[in-house]
mmCIF file of C-alpha atoms and ligand atoms in Angstrom:
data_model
loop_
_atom_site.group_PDB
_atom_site.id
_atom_site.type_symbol
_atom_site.label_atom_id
_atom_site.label_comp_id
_atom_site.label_asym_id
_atom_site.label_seq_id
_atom_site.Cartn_x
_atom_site.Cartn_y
_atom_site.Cartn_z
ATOM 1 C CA UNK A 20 3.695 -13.900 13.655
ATOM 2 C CA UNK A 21 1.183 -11.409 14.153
ATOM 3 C CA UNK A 22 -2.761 -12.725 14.383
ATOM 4 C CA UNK A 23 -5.205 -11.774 11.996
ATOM 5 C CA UNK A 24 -7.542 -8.866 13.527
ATOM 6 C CA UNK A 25 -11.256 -8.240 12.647
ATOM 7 C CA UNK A 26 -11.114 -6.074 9.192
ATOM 8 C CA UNK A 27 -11.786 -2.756 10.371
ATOM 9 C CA UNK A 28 -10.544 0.672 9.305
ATOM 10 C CA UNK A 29 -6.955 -0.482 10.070
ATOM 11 C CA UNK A 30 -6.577 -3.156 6.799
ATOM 12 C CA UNK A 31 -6.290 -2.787 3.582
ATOM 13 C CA UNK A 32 -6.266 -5.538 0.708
ATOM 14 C CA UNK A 33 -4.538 -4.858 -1.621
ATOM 15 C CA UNK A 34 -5.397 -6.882 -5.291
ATOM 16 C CA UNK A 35 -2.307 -7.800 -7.369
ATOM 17 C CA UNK A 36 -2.064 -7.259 -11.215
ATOM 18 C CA UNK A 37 -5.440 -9.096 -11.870
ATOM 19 C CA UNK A 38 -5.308 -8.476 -15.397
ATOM 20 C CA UNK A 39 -5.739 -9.666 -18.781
ATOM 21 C CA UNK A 40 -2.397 -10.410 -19.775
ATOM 22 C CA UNK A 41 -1.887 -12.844 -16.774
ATOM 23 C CA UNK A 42 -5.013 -14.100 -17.509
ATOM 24 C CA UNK A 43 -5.590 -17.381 -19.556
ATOM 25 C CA UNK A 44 -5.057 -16.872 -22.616
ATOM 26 C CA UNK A 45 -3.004 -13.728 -21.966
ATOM 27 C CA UNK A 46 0.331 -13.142 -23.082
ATOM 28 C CA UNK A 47 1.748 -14.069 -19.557
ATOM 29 C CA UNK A 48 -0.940 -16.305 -18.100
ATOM 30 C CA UNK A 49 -0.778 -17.564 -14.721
ATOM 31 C CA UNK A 50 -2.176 -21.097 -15.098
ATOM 32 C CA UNK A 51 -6.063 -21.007 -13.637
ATOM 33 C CA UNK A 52 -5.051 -16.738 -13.178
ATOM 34 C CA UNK A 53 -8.874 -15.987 -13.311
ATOM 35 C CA UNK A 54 -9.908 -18.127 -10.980
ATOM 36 C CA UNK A 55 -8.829 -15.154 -8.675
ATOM 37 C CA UNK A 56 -11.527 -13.235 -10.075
ATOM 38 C CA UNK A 57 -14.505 -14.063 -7.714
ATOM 39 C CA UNK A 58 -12.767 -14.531 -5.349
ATOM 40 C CA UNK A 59 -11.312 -11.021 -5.203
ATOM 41 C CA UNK A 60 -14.819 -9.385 -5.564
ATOM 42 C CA UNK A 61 -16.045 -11.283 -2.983
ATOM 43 C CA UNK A 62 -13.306 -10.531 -0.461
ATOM 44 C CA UNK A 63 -12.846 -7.072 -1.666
ATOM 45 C CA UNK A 64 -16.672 -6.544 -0.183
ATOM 46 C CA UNK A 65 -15.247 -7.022 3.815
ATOM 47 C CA UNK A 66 -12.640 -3.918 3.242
ATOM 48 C CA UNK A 67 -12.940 -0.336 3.458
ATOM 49 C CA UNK A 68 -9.725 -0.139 2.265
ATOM 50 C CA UNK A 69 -8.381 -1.409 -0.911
ATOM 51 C CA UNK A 70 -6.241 -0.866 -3.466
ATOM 52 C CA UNK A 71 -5.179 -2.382 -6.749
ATOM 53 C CA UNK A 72 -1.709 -2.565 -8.579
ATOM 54 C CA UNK A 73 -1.407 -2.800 -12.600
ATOM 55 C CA UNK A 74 1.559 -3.873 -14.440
ATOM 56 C CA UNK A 75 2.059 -1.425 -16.846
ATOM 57 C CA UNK A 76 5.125 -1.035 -19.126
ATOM 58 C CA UNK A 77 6.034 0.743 -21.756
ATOM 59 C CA UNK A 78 7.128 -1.077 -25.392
ATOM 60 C CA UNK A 79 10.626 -2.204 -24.975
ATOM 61 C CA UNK A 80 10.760 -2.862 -21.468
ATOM 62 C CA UNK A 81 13.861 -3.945 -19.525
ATOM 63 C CA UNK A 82 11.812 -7.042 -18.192
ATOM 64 C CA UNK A 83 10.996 -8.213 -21.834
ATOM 65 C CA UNK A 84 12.886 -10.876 -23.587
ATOM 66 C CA UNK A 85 11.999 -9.666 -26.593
ATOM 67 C CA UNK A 86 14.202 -6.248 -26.174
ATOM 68 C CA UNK A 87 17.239 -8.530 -25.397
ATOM 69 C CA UNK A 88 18.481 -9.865 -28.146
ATOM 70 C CA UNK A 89 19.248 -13.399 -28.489
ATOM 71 C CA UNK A 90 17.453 -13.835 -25.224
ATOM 72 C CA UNK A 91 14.262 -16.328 -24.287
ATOM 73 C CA UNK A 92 11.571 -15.409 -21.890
ATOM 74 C CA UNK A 93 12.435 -17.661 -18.218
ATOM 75 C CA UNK A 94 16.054 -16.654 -18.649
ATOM 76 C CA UNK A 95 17.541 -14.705 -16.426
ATOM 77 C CA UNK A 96 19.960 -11.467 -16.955
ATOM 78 C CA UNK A 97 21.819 -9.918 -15.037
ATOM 79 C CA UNK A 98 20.235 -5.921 -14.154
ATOM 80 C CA UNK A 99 21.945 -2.868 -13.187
ATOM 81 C CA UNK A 100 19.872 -3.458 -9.676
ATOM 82 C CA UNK A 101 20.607 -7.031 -9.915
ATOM 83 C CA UNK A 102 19.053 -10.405 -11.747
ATOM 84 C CA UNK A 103 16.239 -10.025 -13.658
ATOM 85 C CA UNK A 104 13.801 -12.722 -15.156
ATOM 86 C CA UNK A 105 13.040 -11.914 -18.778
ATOM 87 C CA UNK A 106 8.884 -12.036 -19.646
ATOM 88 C CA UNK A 107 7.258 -12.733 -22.773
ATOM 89 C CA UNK A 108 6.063 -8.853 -23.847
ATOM 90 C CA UNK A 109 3.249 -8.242 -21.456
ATOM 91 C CA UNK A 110 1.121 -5.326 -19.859
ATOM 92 C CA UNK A 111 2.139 -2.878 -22.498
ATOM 93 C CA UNK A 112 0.171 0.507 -21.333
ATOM 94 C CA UNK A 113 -2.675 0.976 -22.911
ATOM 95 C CA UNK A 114 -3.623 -2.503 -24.286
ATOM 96 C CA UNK A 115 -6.178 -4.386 -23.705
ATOM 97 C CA UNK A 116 -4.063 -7.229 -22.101
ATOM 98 C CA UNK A 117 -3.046 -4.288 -19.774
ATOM 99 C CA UNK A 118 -6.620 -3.915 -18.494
ATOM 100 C CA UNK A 119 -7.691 -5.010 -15.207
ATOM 101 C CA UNK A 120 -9.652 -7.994 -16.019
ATOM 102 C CA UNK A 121 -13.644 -7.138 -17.464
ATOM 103 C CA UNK A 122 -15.298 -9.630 -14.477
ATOM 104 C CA UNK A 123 -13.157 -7.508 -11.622
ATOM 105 C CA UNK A 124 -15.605 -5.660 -9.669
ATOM 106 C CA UNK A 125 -14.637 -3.415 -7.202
ATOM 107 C CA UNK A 126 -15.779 -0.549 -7.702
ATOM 108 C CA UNK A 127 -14.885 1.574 -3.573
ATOM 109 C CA UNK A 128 -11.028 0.808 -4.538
ATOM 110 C CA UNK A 129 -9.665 4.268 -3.759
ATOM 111 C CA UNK A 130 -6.186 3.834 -5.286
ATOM 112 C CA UNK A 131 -4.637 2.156 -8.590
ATOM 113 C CA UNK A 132 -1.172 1.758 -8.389
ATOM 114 C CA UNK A 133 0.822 1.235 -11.933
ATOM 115 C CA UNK A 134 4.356 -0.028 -11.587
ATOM 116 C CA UNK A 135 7.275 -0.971 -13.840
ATOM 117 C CA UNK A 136 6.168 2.006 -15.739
ATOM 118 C CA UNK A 137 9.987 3.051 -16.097
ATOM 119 C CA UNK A 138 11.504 1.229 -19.257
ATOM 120 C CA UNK A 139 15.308 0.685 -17.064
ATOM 121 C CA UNK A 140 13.578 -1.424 -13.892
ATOM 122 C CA UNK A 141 10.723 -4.148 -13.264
ATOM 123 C CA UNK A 142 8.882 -3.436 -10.415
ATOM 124 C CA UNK A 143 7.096 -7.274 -8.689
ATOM 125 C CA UNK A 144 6.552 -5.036 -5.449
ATOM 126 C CA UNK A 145 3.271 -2.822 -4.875
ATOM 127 C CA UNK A 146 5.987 -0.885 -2.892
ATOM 128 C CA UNK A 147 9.431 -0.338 -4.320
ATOM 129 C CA UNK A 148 10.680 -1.191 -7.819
ATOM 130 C CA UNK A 149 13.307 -4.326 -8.293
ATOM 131 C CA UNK A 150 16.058 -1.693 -6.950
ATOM 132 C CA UNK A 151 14.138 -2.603 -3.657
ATOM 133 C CA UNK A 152 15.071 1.474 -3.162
ATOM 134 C CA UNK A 153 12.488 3.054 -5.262
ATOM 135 C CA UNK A 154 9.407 3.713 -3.807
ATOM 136 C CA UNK A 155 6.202 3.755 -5.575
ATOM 137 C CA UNK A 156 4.656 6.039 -2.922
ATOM 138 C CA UNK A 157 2.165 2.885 -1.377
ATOM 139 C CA UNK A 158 3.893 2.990 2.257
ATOM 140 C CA UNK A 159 3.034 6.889 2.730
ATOM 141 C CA UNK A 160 -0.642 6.419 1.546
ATOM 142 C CA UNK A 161 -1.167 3.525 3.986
ATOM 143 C CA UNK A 162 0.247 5.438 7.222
ATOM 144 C CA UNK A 163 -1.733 8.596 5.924
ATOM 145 C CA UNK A 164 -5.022 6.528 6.082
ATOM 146 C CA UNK A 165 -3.972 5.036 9.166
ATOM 147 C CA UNK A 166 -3.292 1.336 8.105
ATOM 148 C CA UNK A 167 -1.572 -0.971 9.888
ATOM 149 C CA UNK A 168 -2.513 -4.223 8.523
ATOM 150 C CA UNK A 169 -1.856 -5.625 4.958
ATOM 151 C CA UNK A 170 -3.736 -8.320 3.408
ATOM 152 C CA UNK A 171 -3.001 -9.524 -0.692
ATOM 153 C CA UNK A 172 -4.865 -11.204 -2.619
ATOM 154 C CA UNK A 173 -3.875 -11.751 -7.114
ATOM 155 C CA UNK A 174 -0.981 -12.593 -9.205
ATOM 156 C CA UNK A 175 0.543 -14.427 -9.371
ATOM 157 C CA UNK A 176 1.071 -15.595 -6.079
ATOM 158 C CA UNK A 177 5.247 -16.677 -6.349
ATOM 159 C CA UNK A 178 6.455 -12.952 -7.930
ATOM 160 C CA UNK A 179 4.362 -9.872 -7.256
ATOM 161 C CA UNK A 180 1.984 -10.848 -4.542
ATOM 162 C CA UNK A 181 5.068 -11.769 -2.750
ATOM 163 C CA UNK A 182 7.244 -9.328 -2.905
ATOM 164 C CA UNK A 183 4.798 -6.864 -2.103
ATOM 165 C CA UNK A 184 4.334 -9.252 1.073
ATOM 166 C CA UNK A 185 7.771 -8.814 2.031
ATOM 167 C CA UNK A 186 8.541 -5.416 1.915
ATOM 168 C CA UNK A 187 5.312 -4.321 3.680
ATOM 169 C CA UNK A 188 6.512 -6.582 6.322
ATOM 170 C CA UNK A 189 9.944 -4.755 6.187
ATOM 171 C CA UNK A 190 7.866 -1.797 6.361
ATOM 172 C CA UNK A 191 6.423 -2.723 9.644
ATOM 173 C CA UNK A 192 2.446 -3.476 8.729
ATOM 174 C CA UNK A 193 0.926 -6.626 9.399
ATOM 175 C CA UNK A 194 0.603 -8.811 6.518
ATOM 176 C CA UNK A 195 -1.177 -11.943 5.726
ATOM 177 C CA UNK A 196 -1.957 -13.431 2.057
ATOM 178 C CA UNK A 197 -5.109 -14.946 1.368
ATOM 179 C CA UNK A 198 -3.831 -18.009 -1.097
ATOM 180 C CA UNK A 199 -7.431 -18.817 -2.047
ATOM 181 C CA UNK A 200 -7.414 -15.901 -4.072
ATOM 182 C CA UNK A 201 -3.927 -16.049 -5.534
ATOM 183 C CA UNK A 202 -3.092 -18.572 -8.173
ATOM 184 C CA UNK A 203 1.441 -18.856 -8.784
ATOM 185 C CA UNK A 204 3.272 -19.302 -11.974
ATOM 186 C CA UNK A 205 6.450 -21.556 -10.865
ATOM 187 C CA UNK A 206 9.303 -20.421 -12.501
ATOM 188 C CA UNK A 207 12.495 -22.482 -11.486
ATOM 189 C CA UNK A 208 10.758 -23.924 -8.316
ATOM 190 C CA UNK A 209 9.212 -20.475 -7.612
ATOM 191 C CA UNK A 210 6.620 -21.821 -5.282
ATOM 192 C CA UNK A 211 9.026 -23.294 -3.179
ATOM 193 C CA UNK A 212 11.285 -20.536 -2.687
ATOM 194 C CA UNK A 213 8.300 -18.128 -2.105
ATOM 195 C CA UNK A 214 6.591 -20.590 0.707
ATOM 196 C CA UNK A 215 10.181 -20.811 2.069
ATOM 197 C CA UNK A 216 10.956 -16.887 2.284
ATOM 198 C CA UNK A 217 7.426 -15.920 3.531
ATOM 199 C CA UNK A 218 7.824 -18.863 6.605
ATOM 200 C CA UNK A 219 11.354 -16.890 7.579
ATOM 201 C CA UNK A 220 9.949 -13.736 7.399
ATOM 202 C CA UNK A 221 6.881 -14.814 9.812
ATOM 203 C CA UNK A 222 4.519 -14.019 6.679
ATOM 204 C CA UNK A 223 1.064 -16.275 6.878
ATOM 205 C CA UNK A 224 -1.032 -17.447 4.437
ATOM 206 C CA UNK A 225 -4.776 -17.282 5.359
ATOM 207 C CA UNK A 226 -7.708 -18.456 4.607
ATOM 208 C CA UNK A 227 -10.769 -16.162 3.251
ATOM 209 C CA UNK A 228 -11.275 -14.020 6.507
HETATM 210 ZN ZN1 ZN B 14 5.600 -6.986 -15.750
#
């Protein structure tokens, strides 16, 4: 397990989909989701580096339940790339339950990065889409600005904060989440199986550093 080190050029935080939609009162809310909020801002303040992901899909998105027919959100299908958890429609580009929530404030983030923007694949990771072979381009802007250290903060805490955990692990950077200022949404034990993968892969939750 590697040790957290002071936060210095070498880390980046990295804030995961805090937006409306997962938002209470969103159309895919993560239960207390905006709770996050202050506690992003206020951790975001310690890094030079950070950068923020956005769910952002088009209408009719693979991930929706809604574009299979006969098909509830929760269930699962099986993908091209493998199974697939269906959503309730959510993060549609350009509406406002896309938008990174008003309250975020952040405002030295150098890099936004929108994923599951391709209508065939759902993307959970900041770094590769749920092929777990297409890259988004993240890992290459990390080593060019010389980071070796990952820490993620957002939502929700059991899908795309930790699979963007686990491949920049598999990636080689350091990488610890701060839980305090990630809130889950426990699908089929979700929680579980996420605290059970990240202990196997060495992966530590920390607290505020
Ligand atoms: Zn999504």
């Amino acid at each position: 397990m590697t040790e957290p080190a002071a936060i210095g050029d070498g880390e980046v935080l990295i804030v995961v989909d805090v937006q409306n939609d997962f938002c209470p009162s969103g159309a895919l809310a993560v239960p207390r989701g905006d709770e996050v909020v202050p506690a992003v801002n206020h951790l975001a303040k310690k890094f030079r580096h950070v950068v923020l992901t956005q769910d952002w899909h088009p209408r009719g998105h693979l991930s929706f339940a809604s574009t299979h027919p006969g098909k509830r959100p929760y269930e699962t299908i099986a993908a091209p790339y493998g199974p697939q958890v269906l959503w309730p429609d959510h993060c549609v580009q350009e509406t406002p339950g896309a938008a990174l929530h008003g309250a975020l404030h952040i405002p030295h983030a150098a890099l936004v990065v929108r994923k599951g923007i391709d209508r065939t694949i759902d993307s959970y990771s900041a770094f590769y889409e749920n092929d777990r072979m297409t890259p988004t381009g993240l890992v290459g802007y990390l080593r060019e600005r010389g980071v070796a250290r990952v820490y993620l903060a957002g939502l929700a805490f059991d899908f795309c904060v930790r699979y963007s955990a686990e491949d920049a692990c598999r990636e080689g950077f350091g990488v610890f989440i701060v839980e305090d200022a990630c809130r889950g949404i426990d699908v089929d034990s979700s929680i579980a199986a996420t605290r059970k993968s990240l202990a196997a892969l060495g992966i530590p939750c920390v607290p505020m550093p």
